[in-house]
Amino acid sequence: MTDVIHPTPEETAAAQEAELRRVWSNPKGWRYWTSVNNTQIGLWYGSAAFIFMLFAGVLALIMRLQLAVPDNDFLSADLFNQAFTLHGTVMMFLFAVPIFEAVAIFLLPSMLGARELPFPRLSAFGFWSFALGGVFVCGSIFFGAAPNSGWFMYPPLATDKQYSGIGADIWLLGLSFIEVASIAAAVELIVGIMKCRAPGMRINMMPLFAWYLLIVAGMILFAFPPLIAGDILFEMERMFDWPFFDAARGGDPLLWQHLFWIFGHPEVYIIFLPAIAIMAMIVPTFAQRPIVGYSWIVLAAVGTGFLSFGLWVHHMFTTGLPQISLAFFSAASEAVAIPTGVQIFVFIATMLAGRVIFSIPMLFGTGGVAIFVIGGLTGVMVALAPFDWQAHDTYFVVAHLHYVLIGGMLFPVVAGIYYYYPLINARKLSDRLGKIAFWLMFVGFNIAFFPMHLTGLHGMPRRVFTYPADIGWDLLNLISTIGAFVFASGVAIIVFDILRPKHREPKTKTNPWNAGTLEWISEPEENWGVRSIPIIKSRYPLWDQPGLIDGINAGRFYLPDAVEGRRETLVTSVLDAEPLQCLRVAGTSVLTIIAAFALGGVFIALTFHWWILTVLCAVVTLATILIWLWTGTSEIPRQTMRDIGLGKQMPLYASGPASVGWWAMFITMAGDGTAFASLMFGYFFYWTIHPDFTAGLPGPGSLLPLTAVALFILAWLAMQMARYVNTKGRLSSARLCLVASMILTLTACAAGLAGPYLHDMQPTAHVYPAIVWVITLWTVSHGVVAIIMQAYCLAASFAGRLTAVYDADLRNVVLYWHFLTVTALTSFGVLGLFPELR
């Protein structure tokens, strides 16, 4: 007999790793760009955001050249307006938020001990949407068509087509497209952090970076939708002359300011908190001890995020608001300093309790904190209404804004680049160049922006393209321009340090900084988060669990292999991170690129009023997304359980609250509900400012809107019944319920539209019929989406992909219907009964 030769454990592990590397490898050639690995997408995201930042920086230098001397004609007034509008827009929308989404997508899989985040195709779709929207918005300046009304686009200036031209439409529709990418990233991050942590990583053991990103992603869900709602109203006025901001026809420009700053002030903390998150990873590493006051800093971050939504009116102190409003929002603006200060003092305590190792990341981090503290002190000043009345719209506010954003965001980002660069290239950046760059940036920044406090107190207003001589602004502006170029030279050194060839330099060892968190177990050449998914017992597992890196890389933990050649990761419980499911994530696909470019075509075609192309691109977008869903990971697995290692088996399929798809739907609809609430806020805002909201014009009546409410409720009940009978295995009855719900939904949409149509409500005549039509169209469009979802479930049922056990799609659609029913009940209930019953 011939002896059977069994492979050694080392040979088995090597074979498993080789198979994993094959499954997770990026495609070659042009298909490389169809990659959906989150590590790759994170690098693309970050690179694009950094390029946009450099573009915005060049615009800033051009503006400083114009302002260096009085009566300068280097730029025309219109080109200067385009430059400062694009500078603010790019920095806020195309760099400050996306750079942290990029860092999160790149780091979180390994930091959480996960193989991958749950929706890699969604990340890829978000990146391509972001990149295309950014090129569209930035490229407009080369054709003289850039927006020129400021990054906040205040009406009536921005609604005046003769002044703003097509630039305002590019801003509105381009940024709406970019906001899609931000919300997509937020959904990915929330679900990934809550459901894809390594076993044992309880919620109170998560890395602080994950805590901060969870808070920020939640803030995005509630901050961006009001801006989307405002964009809808704004573009309807520009495109169809619906008078939402036209005071002569009942509108009010202040509504835009409310909606914009409900987004705009949380945006500041959406930018600031991830920067603090980077510092929360750097400080313990270079203090060589765990963070002091873990619970305090988490609570402070939550408090900062919560309070940030109660501060927006301090941007509107000069608009004539009641004194009680000024007092409340002034107090809230002061209060946010408390949780912010807690976070700073936690870092100081950690450094005092440890032995600080001075390094380039610590240099940039501490320098940024010092600058941010100065910005915070001036923030306390402008939070006081009497002072704000004097400083509002002067260069004092410009100085305050840049001290907060550059100190609170850009310097920590550079610290993160120097800290995490070994994960990208297995090499460190130059310490010598880093020190030179820091001092040029630190000194140049203060030379550039500190004098602006004095310039503003001397009365120089923001957004002026020139100024006369001999009024005391000449020297201060010249100093600021010199400082800006010194600061830019420091940035240029960092760019050179990143781009210079490093192939002759020795590679760093794994975890070169001796950090304690899991992201340092990954290797730059690998496309997965971790080789095998570990069991975590500490907040700093690399310090407290000896041999963990070797065990992970040897495949001694969960999912050491890819037996069926599929990309897989673990789904765990929200609180205790107990394993629940082996999730098969989607692989490489060109569909994400097609969907992003088709959706981009919708927004671009709308900008130029190319209606036929808009419809065609919308059809392609819808078809691509449906194919994407159909060919994704929702197919019925060949086996129900998967051996994940260590003697455990996990199901390959989950539905309802146990599935990541259900959570994604819930989170998406929470953001959608916020946008709807913003539209309803607009409805009642108009009611409060007018003695007669309707201006004597007819409303939609009560009968048809209430009929629509009743029909939507019946359609919802039919969906509930479809889910119930489907779980009993009565597939024919489930299909009949789906068809009945589709018919009821279609009828409800028709009844909703008939109300304002049959009562001849003309949306161009007055704001009352305009807001009624917008709310009606919002609800009806969601009804149409529901019909498409129902048709998808019906097709899946007939194809054998929707059964009594495998019913995730149906459960997700039922969840959508819960939100839709609340929307319909609120919208048509208000339109039908109010203001008739007031």
PDB file of N, CA and C in Angstrom, residues 673 676-681 683-684 705-706 708-710 712-713 775-776 778-779 818-834:
ATOM      1  N   GLY A 673     -35.811  60.221   5.174  1.00  0.00           N
ATOM      2  CA  GLY A 673     -36.815  60.838   6.029  1.00  0.00           C
ATOM      3  C   GLY A 673     -36.387  62.220   6.504  1.00  0.00           C
ATOM      4  N   PHE A 676     -37.158  64.597   3.716  1.00  0.00           N
ATOM      5  CA  PHE A 676     -38.603  64.855   3.687  1.00  0.00           C
ATOM      6  C   PHE A 676     -39.000  65.801   4.814  1.00  0.00           C
ATOM      7  N   ALA A 677     -38.458  65.585   6.006  1.00  0.00           N
ATOM      8  CA  ALA A 677     -38.755  66.481   7.128  1.00  0.00           C
ATOM      9  C   ALA A 677     -38.318  67.907   6.814  1.00  0.00           C
ATOM     10  N   SER A 678     -37.240  68.064   6.060  1.00  0.00           N
ATOM     11  CA  SER A 678     -36.775  69.398   5.680  1.00  0.00           C
ATOM     12  C   SER A 678     -37.763  70.077   4.743  1.00  0.00           C
ATOM     13  N   LEU A 679     -38.349  69.310   3.823  1.00  0.00           N
ATOM     14  CA  LEU A 679     -39.378  69.878   2.949  1.00  0.00           C
ATOM     15  C   LEU A 679     -40.609  70.288   3.758  1.00  0.00           C
ATOM     16  N   MET A 680     -41.005  69.456   4.720  1.00  0.00           N
ATOM     17  CA  MET A 680     -42.148  69.811   5.557  1.00  0.00           C
ATOM     18  C   MET A 680     -41.822  71.022   6.430  1.00  0.00           C
ATOM     19  N   PHE A 681     -40.572  71.143   6.849  1.00  0.00           N
ATOM     20  CA  PHE A 681     -40.138  72.339   7.567  1.00  0.00           C
ATOM     21  C   PHE A 681     -40.365  73.569   6.698  1.00  0.00           C
ATOM     22  N   TYR A 683     -42.615  73.911   4.357  1.00  0.00           N
ATOM     23  CA  TYR A 683     -44.061  74.147   4.278  1.00  0.00           C
ATOM     24  C   TYR A 683     -44.525  74.977   5.470  1.00  0.00           C
ATOM     25  N   PHE A 684     -44.144  74.575   6.690  1.00  0.00           N
ATOM     26  CA  PHE A 684     -44.599  75.293   7.881  1.00  0.00           C
ATOM     27  C   PHE A 684     -43.843  76.611   8.071  1.00  0.00           C
ATOM     28  N   PRO A 705     -56.344  64.025  -1.394  1.00  0.00           N
ATOM     29  CA  PRO A 705     -55.188  63.691  -0.548  1.00  0.00           C
ATOM     30  C   PRO A 705     -55.490  62.623   0.493  1.00  0.00           C
ATOM     31  N   LEU A 706     -56.665  62.688   1.133  1.00  0.00           N
ATOM     32  CA  LEU A 706     -56.989  61.679   2.137  1.00  0.00           C
ATOM     33  C   LEU A 706     -57.270  60.333   1.494  1.00  0.00           C
ATOM     34  N   ALA A 708     -55.625  59.313  -1.126  1.00  0.00           N
ATOM     35  CA  ALA A 708     -54.259  58.818  -1.354  1.00  0.00           C
ATOM     36  C   ALA A 708     -53.690  58.207  -0.079  1.00  0.00           C
ATOM     37  N   VAL A 709     -53.947  58.841   1.078  1.00  0.00           N
ATOM     38  CA  VAL A 709     -53.487  58.290   2.351  1.00  0.00           C
ATOM     39  C   VAL A 709     -54.075  56.903   2.577  1.00  0.00           C
ATOM     40  N   ALA A 710     -55.375  56.776   2.366  1.00  0.00           N
ATOM     41  CA  ALA A 710     -56.039  55.488   2.586  1.00  0.00           C
ATOM     42  C   ALA A 710     -55.485  54.419   1.655  1.00  0.00           C
ATOM     43  N   PHE A 712     -52.491  54.326   0.202  1.00  0.00           N
ATOM     44  CA  PHE A 712     -51.124  53.974   0.601  1.00  0.00           C
ATOM     45  C   PHE A 712     -51.141  53.036   1.815  1.00  0.00           C
ATOM     46  N   ILE A 713     -52.042  53.279   2.754  1.00  0.00           N
ATOM     47  CA  ILE A 713     -52.139  52.386   3.918  1.00  0.00           C
ATOM     48  C   ILE A 713     -52.570  50.994   3.484  1.00  0.00           C
ATOM     49  N   ILE A 775     -44.003  68.730  -2.411  1.00  0.00           N
ATOM     50  CA  ILE A 775     -44.252  67.657  -1.443  1.00  0.00           C
ATOM     51  C   ILE A 775     -45.006  66.511  -2.106  1.00  0.00           C
ATOM     52  N   THR A 776     -45.951  66.838  -2.964  1.00  0.00           N
ATOM     53  CA  THR A 776     -46.700  65.798  -3.687  1.00  0.00           C
ATOM     54  C   THR A 776     -45.773  64.978  -4.580  1.00  0.00           C
ATOM     55  N   TRP A 778     -42.556  64.605  -4.333  1.00  0.00           N
ATOM     56  CA  TRP A 778     -41.637  63.822  -3.502  1.00  0.00           C
ATOM     57  C   TRP A 778     -42.290  62.495  -3.095  1.00  0.00           C
ATOM     58  N   THR A 779     -43.515  62.568  -2.609  1.00  0.00           N
ATOM     59  CA  THR A 779     -44.199  61.365  -2.138  1.00  0.00           C
ATOM     60  C   THR A 779     -44.517  60.428  -3.288  1.00  0.00           C
ATOM     61  N   HIS A 818     -42.560  50.811   5.349  1.00  0.00           N
ATOM     62  CA  HIS A 818     -42.849  51.457   6.628  1.00  0.00           C
ATOM     63  C   HIS A 818     -42.553  52.957   6.549  1.00  0.00           C
ATOM     64  N   PHE A 819     -41.394  53.285   5.991  1.00  0.00           N
ATOM     65  CA  PHE A 819     -41.034  54.696   5.857  1.00  0.00           C
ATOM     66  C   PHE A 819     -41.948  55.401   4.863  1.00  0.00           C
ATOM     67  N   LEU A 820     -42.243  54.754   3.741  1.00  0.00           N
ATOM     68  CA  LEU A 820     -43.106  55.368   2.733  1.00  0.00           C
ATOM     69  C   LEU A 820     -44.490  55.655   3.298  1.00  0.00           C
ATOM     70  N   THR A 821     -45.022  54.757   4.093  1.00  0.00           N
ATOM     71  CA  THR A 821     -46.356  54.961   4.660  1.00  0.00           C
ATOM     72  C   THR A 821     -46.365  56.168   5.593  1.00  0.00           C
ATOM     73  N   VAL A 822     -45.320  56.308   6.422  1.00  0.00           N
ATOM     74  CA  VAL A 822     -45.223  57.483   7.294  1.00  0.00           C
ATOM     75  C   VAL A 822     -45.124  58.749   6.451  1.00  0.00           C
ATOM     76  N   THR A 823     -44.341  58.688   5.370  1.00  0.00           N
ATOM     77  CA  THR A 823     -44.204  59.841   4.471  1.00  0.00           C
ATOM     78  C   THR A 823     -45.537  60.217   3.850  1.00  0.00           C
ATOM     79  N   ALA A 824     -46.254  59.239   3.319  1.00  0.00           N
ATOM     80  CA  ALA A 824     -47.538  59.513   2.671  1.00  0.00           C
ATOM     81  C   ALA A 824     -48.564  60.029   3.668  1.00  0.00           C
ATOM     82  N   LEU A 825     -48.609  59.412   4.837  1.00  0.00           N
ATOM     83  CA  LEU A 825     -49.560  59.843   5.859  1.00  0.00           C
ATOM     84  C   LEU A 825     -49.289  61.287   6.260  1.00  0.00           C
ATOM     85  N   THR A 826     -48.008  61.630   6.421  1.00  0.00           N
ATOM     86  CA  THR A 826     -47.652  62.993   6.826  1.00  0.00           C
ATOM     87  C   THR A 826     -47.920  63.989   5.706  1.00  0.00           C
ATOM     88  N   SER A 827     -47.422  63.687   4.512  1.00  0.00           N
ATOM     89  CA  SER A 827     -47.508  64.653   3.414  1.00  0.00           C
ATOM     90  C   SER A 827     -48.949  64.907   2.988  1.00  0.00           C
ATOM     91  N   PHE A 828     -49.662  63.861   2.618  1.00  0.00           N
ATOM     92  CA  PHE A 828     -51.027  64.063   2.138  1.00  0.00           C
ATOM     93  C   PHE A 828     -51.978  64.419   3.280  1.00  0.00           C
ATOM     94  N   GLY A 829     -51.659  63.961   4.496  1.00  0.00           N
ATOM     95  CA  GLY A 829     -52.466  64.383   5.637  1.00  0.00           C
ATOM     96  C   GLY A 829     -52.360  65.885   5.873  1.00  0.00           C
ATOM     97  N   VAL A 830     -51.144  66.403   5.827  1.00  0.00           N
ATOM     98  CA  VAL A 830     -50.940  67.843   6.010  1.00  0.00           C
ATOM     99  C   VAL A 830     -51.545  68.623   4.850  1.00  0.00           C
ATOM    100  N   LEU A 831     -51.292  68.176   3.611  1.00  0.00           N
ATOM    101  CA  LEU A 831     -51.799  68.916   2.451  1.00  0.00           C
ATOM    102  C   LEU A 831     -53.324  68.908   2.406  1.00  0.00           C
ATOM    103  N   GLY A 832     -53.931  67.804   2.850  1.00  0.00           N
ATOM    104  CA  GLY A 832     -55.378  67.708   2.778  1.00  0.00           C
ATOM    105  C   GLY A 832     -56.105  68.389   3.923  1.00  0.00           C
ATOM    106  N   LEU A 833     -55.482  68.435   5.092  1.00  0.00           N
ATOM    107  CA  LEU A 833     -56.160  68.969   6.263  1.00  0.00           C
ATOM    108  C   LEU A 833     -55.636  70.319   6.727  1.00  0.00           C
ATOM    109  N   PHE A 834     -54.489  70.692   6.215  1.00  0.00           N
ATOM    110  CA  PHE A 834     -53.857  71.923   6.683  1.00  0.00           C
ATOM    111  C   PHE A 834     -53.454  72.747   5.470  1.00  0.00           C
TER     112      PHE A 834
END
